[in-house]
Amino acid sequence: PTLLIVLALTAGCDYGRMKEDEAIQTHETVLPEMPGRSIPREGGIEVLRQADSRDLRNPLPDSLQVVERGRERYGFYCRQCHGPKLDGRGTVGQSFAPLPTNLLDPKVQQRGDGEIFKRISLGIKRHPPLWYTVSEEDRWAIIRYLRRASSHHPG
């Protein structure tokens, strides 16, 4: 009786044809080799993670054009939390406890550009990492803007 049940259950299956089915053999498909430069094999964000922030220098000039770009990008990416006055009192930031950092605070302004860049890029505490959202050049421009803004708001 067991043999009859097995035969009945397998009568409708064509195992030979199933083995040739594409869905069954996808693991056997040989993928073309990727060009060497399509997937980074070294560098990337890991370089920044391992870098000493004291060695990071802002590559952008301290010009009005760069500062204006930083002001604009700050408005896109930072203002909602850190506020229009950079004081940590943005509309979204009000829902956080503790409030976002006051970017004009002397403790923040005493940090080097590299340390601020690293914090913006990799995130710190509740601050999200922005390396994959905000371009490297925009992050440096935002720092130029923060420096210029702080010189107009003596603490």
Short mmCIF file of N, CA and C in Angstrom, two decimals:
data_model
loop_
_atom_site.label_atom_id
_atom_site.label_comp_id
_atom_site.label_asym_id
_atom_site.label_seq_id
_atom_site.Cartn_x
_atom_site.Cartn_y
_atom_site.Cartn_z
N PRO A 1 0.81 -1.20 0.00
CA PRO A 1 0.00 0.00 0.00
C PRO A 1 0.85 1.26 0.00
N THR A 2 1.94 1.25 0.71
CA THR A 2 2.80 2.44 0.75
C THR A 2 3.37 2.72 -0.62
N LEU A 3 3.76 1.69 -1.30
CA LEU A 3 4.31 1.84 -2.65
C LEU A 3 3.27 2.43 -3.59
N LEU A 4 2.02 2.01 -3.45
CA LEU A 4 0.95 2.54 -4.29
C LEU A 4 0.73 4.02 -4.03
N ILE A 5 0.83 4.43 -2.78
CA ILE A 5 0.66 5.86 -2.44
C ILE A 5 1.78 6.69 -3.04
N VAL A 6 3.01 6.20 -2.92
CA VAL A 6 4.16 6.91 -3.49
C VAL A 6 4.02 7.02 -4.99
N LEU A 7 3.63 5.93 -5.64
CA LEU A 7 3.44 5.96 -7.09
C LEU A 7 2.33 6.92 -7.49
N ALA A 8 1.27 6.96 -6.73
CA ALA A 8 0.15 7.86 -7.03
C ALA A 8 0.57 9.32 -6.89
N LEU A 9 1.35 9.59 -5.86
CA LEU A 9 1.78 10.98 -5.63
C LEU A 9 2.80 11.45 -6.65
N THR A 10 3.61 10.56 -7.13
CA THR A 10 4.68 10.95 -8.06
C THR A 10 4.31 10.75 -9.52
N ALA A 11 3.14 10.24 -9.80
CA ALA A 11 2.75 9.95 -11.18
C ALA A 11 2.69 11.21 -12.04
N GLY A 12 2.29 12.32 -11.44
CA GLY A 12 2.15 13.55 -12.22
C GLY A 12 3.44 14.34 -12.34
N CYS A 13 4.50 13.93 -11.69
CA CYS A 13 5.76 14.68 -11.72
C CYS A 13 6.69 14.14 -12.79
N ASP A 14 7.26 15.06 -13.53
CA ASP A 14 8.24 14.68 -14.54
C ASP A 14 9.59 15.21 -14.06
N TYR A 15 10.24 14.44 -13.19
CA TYR A 15 11.48 14.90 -12.57
C TYR A 15 12.57 15.23 -13.59
N GLY A 16 12.65 14.53 -14.65
CA GLY A 16 13.66 14.78 -15.66
C GLY A 16 13.53 16.18 -16.24
N ARG A 17 12.30 16.56 -16.54
CA ARG A 17 12.07 17.88 -17.11
C ARG A 17 12.25 18.97 -16.05
N MET A 18 11.91 18.70 -14.79
CA MET A 18 12.05 19.69 -13.72
C MET A 18 13.52 20.05 -13.50
N LYS A 19 14.41 19.07 -13.64
CA LYS A 19 15.82 19.36 -13.44
C LYS A 19 16.36 20.33 -14.46
N GLU A 20 15.74 20.43 -15.62
CA GLU A 20 16.18 21.34 -16.67
C GLU A 20 15.52 22.71 -16.57
N ASP A 21 14.62 22.87 -15.62
CA ASP A 21 13.89 24.12 -15.45
C ASP A 21 14.84 25.22 -14.97
N GLU A 22 14.73 26.42 -15.58
CA GLU A 22 15.57 27.56 -15.22
C GLU A 22 15.46 27.93 -13.75
N ALA A 23 14.24 27.85 -13.22
CA ALA A 23 14.00 28.22 -11.83
C ALA A 23 14.74 27.30 -10.85
N ILE A 24 14.96 26.09 -11.24
CA ILE A 24 15.64 25.12 -10.38
C ILE A 24 17.15 25.30 -10.49
N GLN A 25 17.65 25.71 -11.64
CA GLN A 25 19.09 25.74 -11.89
C GLN A 25 19.71 27.14 -11.84
N THR A 26 19.05 28.11 -11.26
CA THR A 26 19.61 29.46 -11.25
C THR A 26 20.97 29.52 -10.58
N HIS A 27 21.20 28.68 -9.59
CA HIS A 27 22.49 28.69 -8.90
C HIS A 27 23.63 28.22 -9.80
N GLU A 28 23.29 27.59 -10.89
CA GLU A 28 24.31 27.09 -11.81
C GLU A 28 24.64 28.09 -12.91
N THR A 29 23.89 29.19 -12.99
CA THR A 29 24.14 30.19 -14.02
C THR A 29 25.45 30.90 -13.72
N VAL A 30 26.32 30.98 -14.68
CA VAL A 30 27.60 31.66 -14.51
C VAL A 30 27.38 33.13 -14.87
N LEU A 31 27.63 34.00 -13.89
CA LEU A 31 27.45 35.43 -14.11
C LEU A 31 28.69 36.00 -14.79
N PRO A 32 28.50 37.04 -15.62
CA PRO A 32 29.67 37.66 -16.25
C PRO A 32 30.53 38.35 -15.20
N GLU A 33 31.80 38.44 -15.46
CA GLU A 33 32.70 39.09 -14.52
C GLU A 33 32.47 40.59 -14.56
N MET A 34 32.41 41.20 -13.38
CA MET A 34 32.18 42.64 -13.29
C MET A 34 33.47 43.38 -13.61
N PRO A 35 33.36 44.52 -14.30
CA PRO A 35 34.56 45.33 -14.54
C PRO A 35 35.17 45.73 -13.19
N GLY A 36 36.46 45.82 -13.14
CA GLY A 36 37.18 46.07 -11.90
C GLY A 36 36.77 47.32 -11.15
N ARG A 37 36.32 48.36 -11.84
CA ARG A 37 36.01 49.62 -11.17
C ARG A 37 34.53 49.74 -10.80
N SER A 38 33.71 48.72 -11.02
CA SER A 38 32.29 48.87 -10.76
C SER A 38 31.92 48.74 -9.28
N ILE A 39 32.68 47.98 -8.53
CA ILE A 39 32.42 47.82 -7.10
C ILE A 39 33.72 48.17 -6.37
N PRO A 40 33.65 49.18 -5.47
CA PRO A 40 34.88 49.56 -4.77
C PRO A 40 35.45 48.39 -3.99
N ARG A 41 36.73 48.20 -4.12
CA ARG A 41 37.39 47.12 -3.40
C ARG A 41 38.18 47.63 -2.21
N GLU A 42 38.38 48.93 -2.19
CA GLU A 42 39.08 49.55 -1.07
C GLU A 42 38.65 51.00 -1.00
N GLY A 43 38.96 51.67 0.10
CA GLY A 43 38.60 53.08 0.25
C GLY A 43 37.19 53.25 0.75
N GLY A 44 36.50 54.21 0.20
CA GLY A 44 35.13 54.47 0.61
C GLY A 44 35.05 55.01 2.03
N ILE A 45 33.93 54.75 2.66
CA ILE A 45 33.67 55.28 3.99
C ILE A 45 34.63 54.72 5.03
N GLU A 46 35.19 53.55 4.78
CA GLU A 46 36.12 52.96 5.76
C GLU A 46 37.37 53.83 5.94
N VAL A 47 37.77 54.50 4.89
CA VAL A 47 38.92 55.41 5.01
C VAL A 47 38.60 56.50 6.02
N LEU A 48 37.40 57.06 5.93
CA LEU A 48 37.00 58.11 6.87
C LEU A 48 36.87 57.55 8.29
N ARG A 49 36.29 56.36 8.43
CA ARG A 49 36.14 55.76 9.77
C ARG A 49 37.50 55.61 10.46
N GLN A 50 38.52 55.25 9.69
CA GLN A 50 39.83 54.99 10.28
C GLN A 50 40.71 56.24 10.37
N ALA A 51 40.29 57.32 9.71
CA ALA A 51 41.11 58.53 9.68
C ALA A 51 41.11 59.23 11.03
N ASP A 52 42.22 59.85 11.34
CA ASP A 52 42.31 60.72 12.51
C ASP A 52 41.71 62.06 12.09
N SER A 53 40.68 62.51 12.80
CA SER A 53 39.98 63.73 12.40
C SER A 53 40.92 64.95 12.35
N ARG A 54 42.01 64.91 13.11
CA ARG A 54 42.97 66.03 13.08
C ARG A 54 43.70 66.13 11.75
N ASP A 55 43.71 65.03 11.00
CA ASP A 55 44.38 65.02 9.70
C ASP A 55 43.46 65.43 8.55
N LEU A 56 42.16 65.58 8.82
CA LEU A 56 41.21 65.94 7.76
C LEU A 56 41.18 67.45 7.60
N ARG A 57 41.39 67.91 6.39
CA ARG A 57 41.40 69.35 6.08
C ARG A 57 40.28 69.66 5.11
N ASN A 58 39.62 70.78 5.34
CA ASN A 58 38.56 71.21 4.44
C ASN A 58 39.19 71.60 3.10
N PRO A 59 38.84 70.89 2.03
CA PRO A 59 39.45 71.16 0.73
C PRO A 59 38.83 72.37 0.01
N LEU A 60 37.73 72.90 0.54
CA LEU A 60 37.05 74.00 -0.13
C LEU A 60 37.57 75.34 0.38
N PRO A 61 37.69 76.31 -0.51
CA PRO A 61 38.16 77.63 -0.08
C PRO A 61 37.12 78.32 0.80
N ASP A 62 37.58 79.20 1.64
CA ASP A 62 36.67 79.98 2.49
C ASP A 62 36.21 81.19 1.69
N SER A 63 35.38 80.92 0.68
CA SER A 63 34.91 81.99 -0.21
C SER A 63 33.41 82.20 -0.01
N LEU A 64 32.92 83.35 -0.44
CA LEU A 64 31.49 83.64 -0.33
C LEU A 64 30.66 82.61 -1.09
N GLN A 65 31.16 82.16 -2.22
CA GLN A 65 30.43 81.17 -3.02
C GLN A 65 30.28 79.85 -2.26
N VAL A 66 31.34 79.40 -1.63
CA VAL A 66 31.29 78.14 -0.86
C VAL A 66 30.41 78.31 0.37
N VAL A 67 30.53 79.44 1.05
CA VAL A 67 29.71 79.70 2.24
C VAL A 67 28.23 79.73 1.85
N GLU A 68 27.92 80.35 0.73
CA GLU A 68 26.53 80.41 0.26
C GLU A 68 26.02 79.00 -0.06
N ARG A 69 26.86 78.21 -0.69
CA ARG A 69 26.48 76.82 -0.96
C ARG A 69 26.22 76.08 0.35
N GLY A 70 27.08 76.29 1.33
CA GLY A 70 26.90 75.66 2.64
C GLY A 70 25.63 76.12 3.32
N ARG A 71 25.30 77.41 3.21
CA ARG A 71 24.06 77.93 3.79
C ARG A 71 22.85 77.26 3.15
N GLU A 72 22.89 77.14 1.83
CA GLU A 72 21.79 76.51 1.11
C GLU A 72 21.64 75.04 1.51
N ARG A 73 22.76 74.32 1.56
CA ARG A 73 22.72 72.90 1.91
C ARG A 73 22.33 72.69 3.37
N TYR A 74 22.78 73.60 4.24
CA TYR A 74 22.34 73.56 5.64
C TYR A 74 20.82 73.64 5.69
N GLY A 75 20.25 74.51 4.87
CA GLY A 75 18.79 74.64 4.80
C GLY A 75 18.11 73.36 4.34
N PHE A 76 18.74 72.64 3.43
CA PHE A 76 18.17 71.38 2.93
C PHE A 76 18.27 70.26 3.97
N TYR A 77 19.44 70.13 4.59
CA TYR A 77 19.75 68.92 5.36
C TYR A 77 19.78 69.10 6.89
N CYS A 78 19.98 70.31 7.39
CA CYS A 78 20.27 70.49 8.81
C CYS A 78 19.27 71.36 9.55
N ARG A 79 18.71 72.30 8.87
CA ARG A 79 17.86 73.32 9.49
C ARG A 79 16.68 72.72 10.26
N GLN A 80 16.10 71.66 9.76
CA GLN A 80 14.91 71.08 10.40
C GLN A 80 15.18 70.68 11.85
N CYS A 81 16.38 70.24 12.12
CA CYS A 81 16.73 69.83 13.49
C CYS A 81 17.50 70.92 14.23
N HIS A 82 18.52 71.49 13.58
CA HIS A 82 19.40 72.44 14.26
C HIS A 82 18.87 73.87 14.23
N GLY A 83 17.84 74.13 13.44
CA GLY A 83 17.16 75.42 13.45
C GLY A 83 17.76 76.46 12.52
N PRO A 84 16.96 77.47 12.18
CA PRO A 84 17.44 78.53 11.29
C PRO A 84 18.55 79.38 11.91
N LYS A 85 18.63 79.38 13.24
CA LYS A 85 19.67 80.16 13.93
C LYS A 85 20.82 79.28 14.39
N LEU A 86 20.83 78.00 13.97
CA LEU A 86 21.87 77.03 14.30
C LEU A 86 21.92 76.71 15.79
N ASP A 87 20.86 77.01 16.51
CA ASP A 87 20.85 76.90 17.96
C ASP A 87 20.23 75.60 18.48
N GLY A 88 19.95 74.65 17.61
CA GLY A 88 19.38 73.37 18.04
C GLY A 88 17.88 73.43 18.25
N ARG A 89 17.25 74.47 17.76
CA ARG A 89 15.82 74.64 17.98
C ARG A 89 15.02 74.61 16.68
N GLY A 90 15.32 73.62 15.86
CA GLY A 90 14.56 73.45 14.62
C GLY A 90 13.21 72.82 14.90
N THR A 91 12.32 72.93 13.96
CA THR A 91 10.96 72.42 14.13
C THR A 91 10.95 70.94 14.46
N VAL A 92 11.67 70.14 13.70
CA VAL A 92 11.72 68.69 13.94
C VAL A 92 12.50 68.41 15.21
N GLY A 93 13.56 69.15 15.43
CA GLY A 93 14.42 68.93 16.59
C GLY A 93 13.73 69.13 17.92
N GLN A 94 12.64 69.89 17.94
CA GLN A 94 11.92 70.14 19.19
C GLN A 94 11.32 68.87 19.77
N SER A 95 11.15 67.86 18.94
CA SER A 95 10.58 66.61 19.44
C SER A 95 11.65 65.70 20.05
N PHE A 96 12.91 66.11 20.01
CA PHE A 96 13.99 65.29 20.54
C PHE A 96 14.31 65.67 21.99
N ALA A 97 14.71 64.69 22.75
CA ALA A 97 15.19 64.94 24.10
C ALA A 97 16.47 64.13 24.26
N PRO A 98 17.58 64.73 24.44
CA PRO A 98 17.78 66.17 24.49
C PRO A 98 17.66 66.82 23.11
N LEU A 99 17.58 68.15 23.12
CA LEU A 99 17.49 68.91 21.87
C LEU A 99 18.75 68.70 21.04
N PRO A 100 18.67 68.89 19.73
CA PRO A 100 19.88 68.82 18.90
C PRO A 100 20.92 69.84 19.37
N THR A 101 22.13 69.59 19.00
CA THR A 101 23.25 70.43 19.41
C THR A 101 23.10 71.86 18.90
N ASN A 102 23.42 72.79 19.76
CA ASN A 102 23.54 74.19 19.38
C ASN A 102 24.88 74.33 18.67
N LEU A 103 24.84 74.55 17.36
CA LEU A 103 26.07 74.56 16.57
C LEU A 103 26.91 75.81 16.79
N LEU A 104 26.35 76.80 17.48
CA LEU A 104 27.12 78.02 17.80
C LEU A 104 27.81 77.90 19.15
N ASP A 105 27.55 76.85 19.88
CA ASP A 105 28.16 76.64 21.19
C ASP A 105 29.68 76.62 21.03
N PRO A 106 30.39 77.31 21.91
CA PRO A 106 31.86 77.31 21.82
C PRO A 106 32.49 75.91 21.79
N LYS A 107 31.86 74.93 22.47
CA LYS A 107 32.41 73.56 22.45
C LYS A 107 32.40 73.00 21.04
N VAL A 108 31.36 73.32 20.28
CA VAL A 108 31.28 72.85 18.89
C VAL A 108 32.27 73.63 18.04
N GLN A 109 32.29 74.93 18.22
CA GLN A 109 33.13 75.78 17.38
C GLN A 109 34.63 75.56 17.63
N GLN A 110 34.98 75.04 18.79
CA GLN A 110 36.39 74.75 19.08
C GLN A 110 36.86 73.46 18.43
N ARG A 111 35.93 72.65 17.97
CA ARG A 111 36.32 71.41 17.29
C ARG A 111 36.93 71.76 15.94
N GLY A 112 37.83 70.93 15.49
CA GLY A 112 38.41 71.13 14.17
C GLY A 112 37.42 70.78 13.07
N ASP A 113 37.67 71.30 11.89
CA ASP A 113 36.81 70.99 10.75
C ASP A 113 36.72 69.49 10.51
N GLY A 114 37.84 68.80 10.67
CA GLY A 114 37.86 67.36 10.45
C GLY A 114 36.97 66.61 11.43
N GLU A 115 36.96 67.03 12.69
CA GLU A 115 36.11 66.37 13.67
C GLU A 115 34.63 66.61 13.37
N ILE A 116 34.29 67.84 13.01
CA ILE A 116 32.90 68.15 12.66
C ILE A 116 32.50 67.36 11.41
N PHE A 117 33.40 67.31 10.43
CA PHE A 117 33.12 66.56 9.20
C PHE A 117 32.86 65.08 9.51
N LYS A 118 33.68 64.54 10.36
CA LYS A 118 33.55 63.12 10.72
C LYS A 118 32.23 62.87 11.45
N ARG A 119 31.84 63.78 12.34
CA ARG A 119 30.58 63.64 13.08
C ARG A 119 29.38 63.75 12.14
N ILE A 120 29.43 64.70 11.23
CA ILE A 120 28.34 64.84 10.26
C ILE A 120 28.26 63.58 9.40
N SER A 121 29.40 63.12 8.96
CA SER A 121 29.46 61.99 8.03
C SER A 121 29.03 60.68 8.66
N LEU A 122 29.59 60.37 9.84
CA LEU A 122 29.38 59.07 10.47
C LEU A 122 28.26 59.07 11.50
N GLY A 123 27.81 60.25 11.90
CA GLY A 123 26.79 60.35 12.92
C GLY A 123 27.39 60.21 14.30
N ILE A 124 26.68 60.70 15.28
CA ILE A 124 27.11 60.59 16.67
C ILE A 124 25.87 60.68 17.55
N LYS A 125 25.77 59.78 18.48
CA LYS A 125 24.59 59.66 19.34
C LYS A 125 23.34 59.61 18.47
N ARG A 126 22.44 60.58 18.61
CA ARG A 126 21.18 60.55 17.85
C ARG A 126 21.32 61.15 16.46
N HIS A 127 22.43 61.79 16.17
CA HIS A 127 22.63 62.39 14.84
C HIS A 127 22.87 61.28 13.83
N PRO A 128 22.09 61.25 12.76
CA PRO A 128 22.26 60.16 11.77
C PRO A 128 23.51 60.36 10.92
N PRO A 129 24.08 59.28 10.41
CA PRO A 129 25.20 59.42 9.48
C PRO A 129 24.69 59.99 8.16
N LEU A 130 25.38 61.00 7.64
CA LEU A 130 24.94 61.66 6.41
C LEU A 130 25.86 61.40 5.23
N TRP A 131 26.84 60.52 5.38
CA TRP A 131 27.79 60.29 4.29
C TRP A 131 27.13 59.75 3.04
N TYR A 132 26.05 59.02 3.18
CA TYR A 132 25.39 58.45 2.00
C TYR A 132 24.24 59.33 1.51
N THR A 133 23.90 60.39 2.23
CA THR A 133 22.81 61.29 1.86
C THR A 133 23.32 62.61 1.30
N VAL A 134 24.35 63.14 1.91
CA VAL A 134 24.88 64.46 1.57
C VAL A 134 26.27 64.28 0.96
N SER A 135 26.49 64.89 -0.19
CA SER A 135 27.80 64.73 -0.85
C SER A 135 28.93 65.25 0.03
N GLU A 136 30.11 64.72 -0.19
CA GLU A 136 31.28 65.14 0.59
C GLU A 136 31.51 66.64 0.45
N GLU A 137 31.40 67.14 -0.77
CA GLU A 137 31.61 68.58 -0.99
C GLU A 137 30.58 69.41 -0.24
N ASP A 138 29.33 68.96 -0.23
CA ASP A 138 28.30 69.70 0.50
C ASP A 138 28.55 69.68 2.00
N ARG A 139 29.04 68.57 2.53
CA ARG A 139 29.35 68.51 3.97
C ARG A 139 30.44 69.50 4.33
N TRP A 140 31.47 69.60 3.48
CA TRP A 140 32.53 70.57 3.74
C TRP A 140 32.00 72.00 3.60
N ALA A 141 31.13 72.24 2.63
CA ALA A 141 30.56 73.58 2.44
C ALA A 141 29.70 73.97 3.66
N ILE A 142 28.98 73.03 4.21
CA ILE A 142 28.18 73.31 5.42
C ILE A 142 29.09 73.73 6.55
N ILE A 143 30.24 73.11 6.68
CA ILE A 143 31.19 73.48 7.74
C ILE A 143 31.70 74.91 7.50
N ARG A 144 31.97 75.27 6.26
CA ARG A 144 32.38 76.66 5.96
C ARG A 144 31.27 77.62 6.39
N TYR A 145 30.03 77.26 6.12
CA TYR A 145 28.90 78.10 6.53
C TYR A 145 28.83 78.20 8.05
N LEU A 146 28.98 77.08 8.76
CA LEU A 146 28.92 77.10 10.22
C LEU A 146 30.00 78.03 10.80
N ARG A 147 31.17 77.98 10.24
CA ARG A 147 32.27 78.84 10.72
C ARG A 147 31.94 80.31 10.49
N ARG A 148 31.44 80.62 9.32
CA ARG A 148 31.11 82.02 9.00
C ARG A 148 29.95 82.50 9.88
N ALA A 149 28.93 81.65 10.04
CA ALA A 149 27.77 82.03 10.87
C ALA A 149 28.19 82.27 12.32
N SER A 150 29.10 81.46 12.82
CA SER A 150 29.51 81.62 14.21
C SER A 150 30.28 82.92 14.42
N SER A 151 30.98 83.38 13.39
CA SER A 151 31.73 84.64 13.55
C SER A 151 30.78 85.84 13.59
N HIS A 152 29.53 85.64 13.14
CA HIS A 152 28.54 86.73 13.20
C HIS A 152 27.65 86.62 14.43
N HIS A 153 27.85 85.58 15.24
CA HIS A 153 27.09 85.39 16.48
C HIS A 153 28.07 85.18 17.61
N PRO A 154 28.66 86.23 18.13
CA PRO A 154 29.62 86.05 19.22
C PRO A 154 28.95 85.37 20.41
N GLY A 155 29.64 84.37 20.94
CA GLY A 155 29.06 83.58 22.02
C GLY A 155 29.48 84.05 23.33
#
